[in-house]
Coordinates of N, CA and C and ligand atoms in Angstrom, one line a residue:
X1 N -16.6 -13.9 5.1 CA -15.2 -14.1 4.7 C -14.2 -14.0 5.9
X2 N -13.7 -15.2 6.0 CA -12.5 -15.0 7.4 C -11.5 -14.5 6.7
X3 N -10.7 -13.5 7.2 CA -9.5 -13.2 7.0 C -8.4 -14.0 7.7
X4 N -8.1 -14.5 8.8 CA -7.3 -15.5 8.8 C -7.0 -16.2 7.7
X5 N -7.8 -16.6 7.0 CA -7.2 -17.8 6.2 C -6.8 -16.8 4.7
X6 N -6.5 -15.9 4.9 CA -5.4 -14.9 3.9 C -4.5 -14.6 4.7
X7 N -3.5 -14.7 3.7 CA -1.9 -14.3 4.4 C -0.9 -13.6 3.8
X8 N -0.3 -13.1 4.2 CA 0.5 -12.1 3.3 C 2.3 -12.5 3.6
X9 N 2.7 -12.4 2.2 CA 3.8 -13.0 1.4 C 4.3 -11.9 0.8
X10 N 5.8 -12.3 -0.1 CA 6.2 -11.2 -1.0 C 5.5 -11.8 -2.1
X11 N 5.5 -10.8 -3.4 CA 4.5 -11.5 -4.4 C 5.6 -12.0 -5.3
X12 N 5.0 -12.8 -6.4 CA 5.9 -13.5 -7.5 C 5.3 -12.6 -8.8
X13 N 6.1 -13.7 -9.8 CA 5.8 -12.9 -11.1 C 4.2 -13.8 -11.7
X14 N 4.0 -14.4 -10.8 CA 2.8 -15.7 -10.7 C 1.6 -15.0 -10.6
X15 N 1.5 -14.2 -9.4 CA 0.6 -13.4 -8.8 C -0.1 -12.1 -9.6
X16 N 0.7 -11.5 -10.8 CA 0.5 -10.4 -11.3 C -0.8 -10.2 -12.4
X17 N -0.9 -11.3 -12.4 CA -2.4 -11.2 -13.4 C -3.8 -10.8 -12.6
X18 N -3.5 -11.8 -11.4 CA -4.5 -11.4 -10.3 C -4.4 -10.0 -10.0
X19 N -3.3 -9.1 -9.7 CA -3.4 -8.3 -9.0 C -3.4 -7.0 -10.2
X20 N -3.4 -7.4 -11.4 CA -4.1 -6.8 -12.3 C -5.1 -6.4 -12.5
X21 N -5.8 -7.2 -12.5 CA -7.2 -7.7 -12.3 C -7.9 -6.3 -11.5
X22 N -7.2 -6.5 -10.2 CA -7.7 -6.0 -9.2 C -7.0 -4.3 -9.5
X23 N -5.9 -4.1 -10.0 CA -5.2 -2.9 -9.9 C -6.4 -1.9 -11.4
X24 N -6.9 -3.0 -12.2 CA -7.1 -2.4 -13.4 C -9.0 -1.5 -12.9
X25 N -9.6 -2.7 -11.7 CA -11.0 -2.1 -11.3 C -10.7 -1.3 -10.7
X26 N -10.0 -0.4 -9.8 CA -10.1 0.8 -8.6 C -9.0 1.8 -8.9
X27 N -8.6 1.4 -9.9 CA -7.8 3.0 -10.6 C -8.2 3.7 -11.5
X28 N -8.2 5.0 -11.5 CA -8.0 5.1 -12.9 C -6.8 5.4 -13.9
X29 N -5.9 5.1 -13.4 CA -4.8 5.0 -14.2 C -3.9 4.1 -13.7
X30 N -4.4 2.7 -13.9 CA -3.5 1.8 -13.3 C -2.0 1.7 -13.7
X31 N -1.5 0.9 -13.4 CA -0.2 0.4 -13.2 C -0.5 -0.5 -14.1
X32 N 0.7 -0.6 -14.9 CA 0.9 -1.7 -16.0 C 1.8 -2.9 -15.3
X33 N 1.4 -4.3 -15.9 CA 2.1 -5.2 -16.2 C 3.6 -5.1 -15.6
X34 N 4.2 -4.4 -17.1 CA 5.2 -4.2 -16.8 C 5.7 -3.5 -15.3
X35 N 4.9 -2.4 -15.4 CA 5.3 -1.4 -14.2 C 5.2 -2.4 -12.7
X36 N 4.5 -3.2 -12.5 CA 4.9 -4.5 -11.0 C 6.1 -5.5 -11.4
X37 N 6.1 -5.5 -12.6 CA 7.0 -6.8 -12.9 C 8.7 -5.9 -12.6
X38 N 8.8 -4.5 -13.1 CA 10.0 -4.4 -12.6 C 9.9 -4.1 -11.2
X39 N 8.7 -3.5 -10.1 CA 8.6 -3.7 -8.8 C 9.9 -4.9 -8.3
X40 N 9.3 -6.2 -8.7 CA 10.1 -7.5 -8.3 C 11.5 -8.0 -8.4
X41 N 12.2 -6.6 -9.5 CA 13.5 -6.9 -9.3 C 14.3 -5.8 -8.8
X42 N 13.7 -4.2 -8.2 CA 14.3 -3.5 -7.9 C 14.4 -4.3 -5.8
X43 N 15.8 -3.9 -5.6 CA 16.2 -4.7 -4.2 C 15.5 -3.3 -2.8
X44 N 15.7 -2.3 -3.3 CA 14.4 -1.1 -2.3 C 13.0 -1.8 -2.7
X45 N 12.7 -2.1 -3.0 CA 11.0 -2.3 -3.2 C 10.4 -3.7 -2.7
X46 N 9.2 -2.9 -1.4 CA 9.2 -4.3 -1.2 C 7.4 -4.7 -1.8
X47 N 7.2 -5.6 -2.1 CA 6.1 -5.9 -3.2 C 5.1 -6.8 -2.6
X48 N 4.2 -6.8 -1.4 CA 3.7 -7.8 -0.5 C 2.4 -8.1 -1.2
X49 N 1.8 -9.2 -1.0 CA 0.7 -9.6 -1.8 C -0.3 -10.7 -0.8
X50 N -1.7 -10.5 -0.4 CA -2.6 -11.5 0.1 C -3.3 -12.2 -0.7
X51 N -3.0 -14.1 -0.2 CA -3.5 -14.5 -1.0 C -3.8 -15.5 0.4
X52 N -5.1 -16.3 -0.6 CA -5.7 -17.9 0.8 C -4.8 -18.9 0.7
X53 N -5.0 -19.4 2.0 CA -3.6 -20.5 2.7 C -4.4 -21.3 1.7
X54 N -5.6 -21.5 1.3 CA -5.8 -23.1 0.6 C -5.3 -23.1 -0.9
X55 N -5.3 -21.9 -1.4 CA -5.0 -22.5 -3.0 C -3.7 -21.5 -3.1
X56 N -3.6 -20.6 -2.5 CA -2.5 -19.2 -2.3 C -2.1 -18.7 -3.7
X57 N -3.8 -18.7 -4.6 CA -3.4 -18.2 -5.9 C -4.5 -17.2 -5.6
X58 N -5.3 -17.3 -4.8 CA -6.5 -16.4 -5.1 C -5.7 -14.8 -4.7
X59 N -5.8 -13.7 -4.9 CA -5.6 -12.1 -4.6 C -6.3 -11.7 -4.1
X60 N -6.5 -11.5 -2.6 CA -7.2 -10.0 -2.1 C -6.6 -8.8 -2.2
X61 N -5.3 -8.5 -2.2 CA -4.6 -7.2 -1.8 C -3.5 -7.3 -1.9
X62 N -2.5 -6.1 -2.2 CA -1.2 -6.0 -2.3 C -1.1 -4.2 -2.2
X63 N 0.4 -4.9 -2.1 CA 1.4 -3.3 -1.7 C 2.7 -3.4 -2.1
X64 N 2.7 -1.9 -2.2 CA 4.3 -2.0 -3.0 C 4.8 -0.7 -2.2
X65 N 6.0 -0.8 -1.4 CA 6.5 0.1 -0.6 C 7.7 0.3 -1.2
X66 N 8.7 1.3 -1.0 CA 10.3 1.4 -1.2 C 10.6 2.1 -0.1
X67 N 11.9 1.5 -0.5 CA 12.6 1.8 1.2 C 14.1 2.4 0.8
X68 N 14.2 3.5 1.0 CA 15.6 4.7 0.8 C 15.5 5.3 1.8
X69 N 17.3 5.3 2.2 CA 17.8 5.6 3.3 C 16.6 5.9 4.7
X70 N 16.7 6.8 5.1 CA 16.1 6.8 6.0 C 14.1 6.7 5.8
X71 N 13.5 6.3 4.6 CA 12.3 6.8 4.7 C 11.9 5.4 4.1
X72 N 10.8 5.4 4.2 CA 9.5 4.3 3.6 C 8.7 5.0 3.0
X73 N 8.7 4.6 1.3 CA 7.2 5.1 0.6 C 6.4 4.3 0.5
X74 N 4.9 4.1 0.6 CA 3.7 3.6 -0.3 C 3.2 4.0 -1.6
X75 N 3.6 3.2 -2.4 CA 3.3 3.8 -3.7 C 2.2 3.1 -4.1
X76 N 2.0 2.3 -3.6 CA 0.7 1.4 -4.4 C 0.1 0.5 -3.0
X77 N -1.7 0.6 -2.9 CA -1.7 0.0 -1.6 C -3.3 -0.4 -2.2
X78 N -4.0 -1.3 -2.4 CA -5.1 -2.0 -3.2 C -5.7 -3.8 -2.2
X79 N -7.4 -3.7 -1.9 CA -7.8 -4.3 -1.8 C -8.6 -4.8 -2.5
X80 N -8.9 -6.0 -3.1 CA -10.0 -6.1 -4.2 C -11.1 -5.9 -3.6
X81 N -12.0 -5.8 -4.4 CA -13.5 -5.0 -4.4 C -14.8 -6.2 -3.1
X82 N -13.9 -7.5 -3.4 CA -14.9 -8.5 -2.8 C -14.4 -8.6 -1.2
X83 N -13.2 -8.3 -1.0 CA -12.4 -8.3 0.1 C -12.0 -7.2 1.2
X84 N -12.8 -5.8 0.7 CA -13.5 -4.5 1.6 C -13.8 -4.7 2.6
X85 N -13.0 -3.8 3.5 CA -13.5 -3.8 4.9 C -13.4 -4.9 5.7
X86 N -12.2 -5.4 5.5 CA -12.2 -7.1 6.7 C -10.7 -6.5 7.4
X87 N -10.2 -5.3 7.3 CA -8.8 -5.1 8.1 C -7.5 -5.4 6.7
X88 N -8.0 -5.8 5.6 CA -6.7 -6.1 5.0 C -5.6 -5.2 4.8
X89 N -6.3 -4.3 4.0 CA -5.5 -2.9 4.5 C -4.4 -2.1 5.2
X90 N -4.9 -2.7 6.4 CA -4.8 -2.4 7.8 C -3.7 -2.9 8.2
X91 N -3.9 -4.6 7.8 CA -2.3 -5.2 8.4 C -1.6 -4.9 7.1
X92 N -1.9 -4.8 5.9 CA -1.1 -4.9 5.0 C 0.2 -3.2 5.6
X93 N -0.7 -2.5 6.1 CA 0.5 -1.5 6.3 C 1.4 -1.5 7.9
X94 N 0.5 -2.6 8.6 CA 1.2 -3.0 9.4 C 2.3 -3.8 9.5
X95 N 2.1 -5.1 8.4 CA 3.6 -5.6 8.0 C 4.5 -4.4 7.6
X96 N 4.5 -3.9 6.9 CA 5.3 -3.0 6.1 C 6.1 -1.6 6.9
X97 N 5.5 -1.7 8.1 CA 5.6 -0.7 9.1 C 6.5 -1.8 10.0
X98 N 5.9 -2.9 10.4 CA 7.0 -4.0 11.1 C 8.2 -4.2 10.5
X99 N 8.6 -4.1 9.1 CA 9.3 -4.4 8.4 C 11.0 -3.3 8.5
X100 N 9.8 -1.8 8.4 CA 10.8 -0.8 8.3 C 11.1 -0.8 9.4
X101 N 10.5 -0.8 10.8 CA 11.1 0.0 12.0 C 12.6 -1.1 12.3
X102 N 12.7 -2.5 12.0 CA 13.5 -3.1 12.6 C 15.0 -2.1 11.7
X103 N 14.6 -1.5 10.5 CA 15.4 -1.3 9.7 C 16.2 0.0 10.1
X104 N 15.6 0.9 10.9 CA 15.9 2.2 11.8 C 15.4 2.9 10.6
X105 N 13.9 2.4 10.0 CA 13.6 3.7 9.3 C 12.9 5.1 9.7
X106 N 12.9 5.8 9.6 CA 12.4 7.2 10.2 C 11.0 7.7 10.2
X107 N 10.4 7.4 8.7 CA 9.2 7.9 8.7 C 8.6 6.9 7.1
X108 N 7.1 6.9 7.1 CA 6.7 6.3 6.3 C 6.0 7.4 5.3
X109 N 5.6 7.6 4.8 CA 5.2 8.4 3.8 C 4.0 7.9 2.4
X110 N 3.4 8.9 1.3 CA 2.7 8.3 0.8 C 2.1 9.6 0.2
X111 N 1.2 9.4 -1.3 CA 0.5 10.4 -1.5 C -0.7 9.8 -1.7
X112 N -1.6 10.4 -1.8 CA -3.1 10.2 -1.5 C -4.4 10.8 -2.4
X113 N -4.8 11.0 -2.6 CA -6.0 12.4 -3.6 C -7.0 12.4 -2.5
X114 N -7.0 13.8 -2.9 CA -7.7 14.5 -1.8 C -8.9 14.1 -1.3
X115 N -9.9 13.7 -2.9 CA -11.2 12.9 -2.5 C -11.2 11.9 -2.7
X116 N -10.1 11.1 -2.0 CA -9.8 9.6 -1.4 C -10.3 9.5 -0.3
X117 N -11.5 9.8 0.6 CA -12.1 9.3 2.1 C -11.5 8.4 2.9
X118 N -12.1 6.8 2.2 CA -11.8 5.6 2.6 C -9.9 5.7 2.9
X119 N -9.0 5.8 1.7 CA -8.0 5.7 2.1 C -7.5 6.6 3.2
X120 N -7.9 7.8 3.1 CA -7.4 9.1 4.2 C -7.8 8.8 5.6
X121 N -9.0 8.2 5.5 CA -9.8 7.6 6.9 C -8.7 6.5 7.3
X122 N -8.2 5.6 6.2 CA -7.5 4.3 6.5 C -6.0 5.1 7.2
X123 N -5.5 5.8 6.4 CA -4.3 5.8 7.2 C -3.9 7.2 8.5
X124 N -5.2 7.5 8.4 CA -5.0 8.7 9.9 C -5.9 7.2 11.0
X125 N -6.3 6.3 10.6 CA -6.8 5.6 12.0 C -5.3 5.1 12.2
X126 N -4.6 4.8 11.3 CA -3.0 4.4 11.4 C -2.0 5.5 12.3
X127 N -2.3 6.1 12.2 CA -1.6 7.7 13.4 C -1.0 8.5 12.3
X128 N -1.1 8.4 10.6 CA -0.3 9.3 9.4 C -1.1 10.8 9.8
X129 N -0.2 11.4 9.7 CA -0.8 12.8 9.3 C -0.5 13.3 7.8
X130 N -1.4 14.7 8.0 CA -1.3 15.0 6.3 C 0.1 16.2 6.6
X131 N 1.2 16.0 5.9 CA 2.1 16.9 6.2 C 2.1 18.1 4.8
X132 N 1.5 17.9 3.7 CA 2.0 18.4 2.7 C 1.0 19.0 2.1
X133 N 0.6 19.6 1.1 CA -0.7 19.2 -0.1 C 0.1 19.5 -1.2
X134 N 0.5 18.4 -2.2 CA 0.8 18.8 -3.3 C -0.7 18.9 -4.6
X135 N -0.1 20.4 -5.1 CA -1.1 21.0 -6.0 C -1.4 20.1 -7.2
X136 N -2.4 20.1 -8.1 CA -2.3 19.7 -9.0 C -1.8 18.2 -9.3
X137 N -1.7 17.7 -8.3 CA -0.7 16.3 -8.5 C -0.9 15.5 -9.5
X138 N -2.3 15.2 -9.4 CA -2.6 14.2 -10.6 C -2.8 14.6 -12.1
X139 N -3.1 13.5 -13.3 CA -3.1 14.2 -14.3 C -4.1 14.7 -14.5
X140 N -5.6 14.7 -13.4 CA -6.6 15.2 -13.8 C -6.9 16.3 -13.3
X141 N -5.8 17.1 -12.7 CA -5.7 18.4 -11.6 C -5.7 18.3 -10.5
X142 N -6.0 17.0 -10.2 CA -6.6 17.0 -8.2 C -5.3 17.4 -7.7
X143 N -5.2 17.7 -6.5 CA -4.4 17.7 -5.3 C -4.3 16.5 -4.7
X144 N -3.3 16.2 -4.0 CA -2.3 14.9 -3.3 C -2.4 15.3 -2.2
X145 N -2.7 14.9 -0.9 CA -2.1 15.2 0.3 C -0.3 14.0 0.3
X146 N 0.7 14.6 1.0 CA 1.2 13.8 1.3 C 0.7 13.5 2.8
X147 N 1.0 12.3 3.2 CA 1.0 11.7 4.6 C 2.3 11.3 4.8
X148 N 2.3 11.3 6.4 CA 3.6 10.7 7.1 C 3.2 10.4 8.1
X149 N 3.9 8.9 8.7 CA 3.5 7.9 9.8 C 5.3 8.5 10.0
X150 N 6.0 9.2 11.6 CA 6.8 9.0 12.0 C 7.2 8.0 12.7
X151 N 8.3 7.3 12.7 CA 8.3 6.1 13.7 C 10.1 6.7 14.4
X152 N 10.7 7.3 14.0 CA 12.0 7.4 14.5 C 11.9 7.9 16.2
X153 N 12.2 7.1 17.3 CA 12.3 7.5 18.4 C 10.9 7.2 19.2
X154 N 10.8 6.6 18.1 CA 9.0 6.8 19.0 C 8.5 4.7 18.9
X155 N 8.2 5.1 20.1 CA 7.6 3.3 20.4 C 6.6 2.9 19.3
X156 N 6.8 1.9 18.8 CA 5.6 1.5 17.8 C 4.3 2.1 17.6
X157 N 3.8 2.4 17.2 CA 2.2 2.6 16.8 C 1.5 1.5 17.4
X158 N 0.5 1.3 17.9 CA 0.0 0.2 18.4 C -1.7 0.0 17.9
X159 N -1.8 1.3 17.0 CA -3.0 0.9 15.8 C -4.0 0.5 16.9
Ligands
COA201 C1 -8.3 2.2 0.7 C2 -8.3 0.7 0.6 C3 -6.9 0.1 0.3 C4 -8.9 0.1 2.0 O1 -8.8 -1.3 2.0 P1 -9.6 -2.2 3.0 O2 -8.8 -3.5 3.1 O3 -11.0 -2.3 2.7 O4 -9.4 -1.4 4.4 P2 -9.5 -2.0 5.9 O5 -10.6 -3.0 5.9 O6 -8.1 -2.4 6.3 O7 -9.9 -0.7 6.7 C5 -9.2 -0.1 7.7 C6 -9.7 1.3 8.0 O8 -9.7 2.1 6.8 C7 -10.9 3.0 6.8 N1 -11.7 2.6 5.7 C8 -11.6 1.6 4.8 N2 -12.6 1.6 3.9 C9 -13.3 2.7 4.2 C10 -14.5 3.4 3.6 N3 -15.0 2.8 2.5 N4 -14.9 4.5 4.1 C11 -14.4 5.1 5.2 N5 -13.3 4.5 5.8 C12 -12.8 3.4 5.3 C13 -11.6 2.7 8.1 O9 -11.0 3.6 9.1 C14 -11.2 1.3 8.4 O10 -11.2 1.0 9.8 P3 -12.6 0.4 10.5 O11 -12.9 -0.8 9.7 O12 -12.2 0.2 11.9 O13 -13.6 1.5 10.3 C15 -9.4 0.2 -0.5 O14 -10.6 0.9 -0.3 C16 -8.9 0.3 -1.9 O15 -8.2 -0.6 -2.4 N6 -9.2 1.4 -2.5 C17 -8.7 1.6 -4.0 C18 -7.2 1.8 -4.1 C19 -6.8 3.0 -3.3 O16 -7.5 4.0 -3.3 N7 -5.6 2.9 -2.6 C20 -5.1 3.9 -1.9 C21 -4.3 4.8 -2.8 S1 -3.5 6.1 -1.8

């Protein structure tokens, strides 16, 4: 699978079946329909989506970030299952990180579950640290780590 020939865009209301698809296999409590469709009209939310230059319908991955005052969240960050492990990930929070710093944002942020590996691996190779543990976070009792990528005053991350 070349990853060049995926590219990352803001997503449409076009895109949301696909990324259903994909949001519905690796959660267990996905995100509804509705819940990305208003993503697309709040003006903080930014809603990025990878798809291939040749038909730019297919879905590998998407993200949904919000951006208030001084901070950047990750609320939603998903690669599909056939698309593992090629970096997508990787730039997806790299745009998103290019996006905020031009904006003088401060810090990026995010919650996580604890026995998330792969993700927690994904974003300490990104320089996040775990700043927080929220208890109980989920509906199934787990714990949350928060994470935060600081960027204020500080030269890019260079990942
Ligand atoms: C977490 C997730 C987004 C990673 O997507 P991905 O596109 O496969 O990740 P990348 O290819 O960009 O990987 C970048 C880095 O993440 C880490 N990583 C990714 N998958 C990993 C895995 N299965 N095990 C351990 N580390 C992993 C590695 O550090 C990797 O760097 P490397 O390739 O140099 O080793 C993906 O597994 C996913 O969609 N999971 C389900 C949804 C989810 O849990 N989202 C996060 C919610 S907080």
């Amino acid at each position: 699978m070349k990853t060049e020939s995926f590219s990352l865009r803001p997503a449409t209301t076009e895109d949301l079946s696909a990324i259903l698809q994909i949001e519905t296999q690796v959660y267990p409590n996905p995100w509804t329909e509705e819940h990305f469709r208003l993503e697309l009209t709040k003006p903080y939310s930014h809603f990025l989506v990878f798809t291939d230059d040749e038909t730019d319908s297919i879905v590998a991955g998407y993200l949904v970030a919000w951006v208030m005052f001084d901070e950047c969240q990750i609320l939603n960050i998903a690669t599909g299952l056939n698309y593992r492990g090629l970096g997508l990930a990787k730039q997806m929070i790299q745009k998103v990180v290019s996006i905020v710093a031009k904006k003088e944002i401060k810090k990026v942020v995010l919650d996580v579950r604890k026995s998330n590996a792969a993700a927690i691996q994904l974003y300490q190779q990104m320089n996040f640290n775990i700043t927080h543990v929220r208890k109980e976070f989920y509906s199934n009792g787990e714990d949350a780590y928060q994470m935060t990528l600081r960027l204020a005053g500080e030269i890019l991350p260079s990942f």
